[in-house]
Amino acid sequence: MANPYMKLAIEEAESGIHAGHGGPFGCVIVKDGVVVGRGHNEVLKRNDPTCHGEMMAIREACRTVGTYDLSGCELYTTAAPCPMCFGAILWANIRKVYYGCSVSDTDKIGFRDEEFYNAKHDFSEELDRPECLKLFQEYNALRDKTLY
């Protein structure tokens, strides 16, 4: 029998695939035994490659909790998070991730997560660093700043 939170993540994914929103990726975020965020892949629905299940659940959890800091939360997702989602999970301070399917499983159904784990790119270069450093200095001088 599936974990009750993973069952909710699976149900979230099923609702998304049957609605034509995107791939079979659902997610729930739990804090102190309460679901504070849920989401499923909405890449096709929103024409937005960042609308993965984990990203949608993180956005909802942040709205629910009222902060960008999801310390103390656990995330349940139907597949191992991609690098983008993993980065968001780290930025949100989520303490534990439970996933159903592996990167290999995801690859077998046509998703290319593996290539992003091993990506090397040559399409970026530094530009106008001094001007951007001034912006960083301005930010650093503000009294009421946040970490983000």
PDB file of C-alpha atoms in Angstrom, residues 17 42 46 53 57 59 65 68 74 87 91 104 107 115 124 130 141:
ATOM      1  CA  ILE A  17      -2.247  13.698 -17.276  1.00  0.00           C
ATOM      2  CA  GLU A  42       1.466  21.944 -16.155  1.00  0.00           C
ATOM      3  CA  ARG A  46       0.747  26.900 -19.402  1.00  0.00           C
ATOM      4  CA  GLY A  53       4.919  19.300 -10.359  1.00  0.00           C
ATOM      5  CA  ALA A  57       3.706  22.526  -5.271  1.00  0.00           C
ATOM      6  CA  ARG A  59       4.706  27.854  -5.213  1.00  0.00           C
ATOM      7  CA  VAL A  65       2.725  29.097   4.642  1.00  0.00           C
ATOM      8  CA  TYR A  68       9.691  31.398   0.792  1.00  0.00           C
ATOM      9  CA  GLU A  74       8.762  17.177   3.361  1.00  0.00           C
ATOM     10  CA  GLY A  87      17.586  23.532  -7.046  1.00  0.00           C
ATOM     11  CA  TRP A  91      16.439  27.151  -2.139  1.00  0.00           C
ATOM     12  CA  SER A 104      16.181   5.889 -15.397  1.00  0.00           C
ATOM     13  CA  ASP A 107      14.147   8.288 -19.327  1.00  0.00           C
ATOM     14  CA  GLU A 115      21.098  14.862 -20.062  1.00  0.00           C
ATOM     15  CA  SER A 124      27.085  31.493 -21.648  1.00  0.00           C
ATOM     16  CA  PRO A 130      31.573  45.912 -13.256  1.00  0.00           C
ATOM     17  CA  ALA A 141      23.889  48.337   1.220  1.00  0.00           C
TER      18      ALA A 141
END
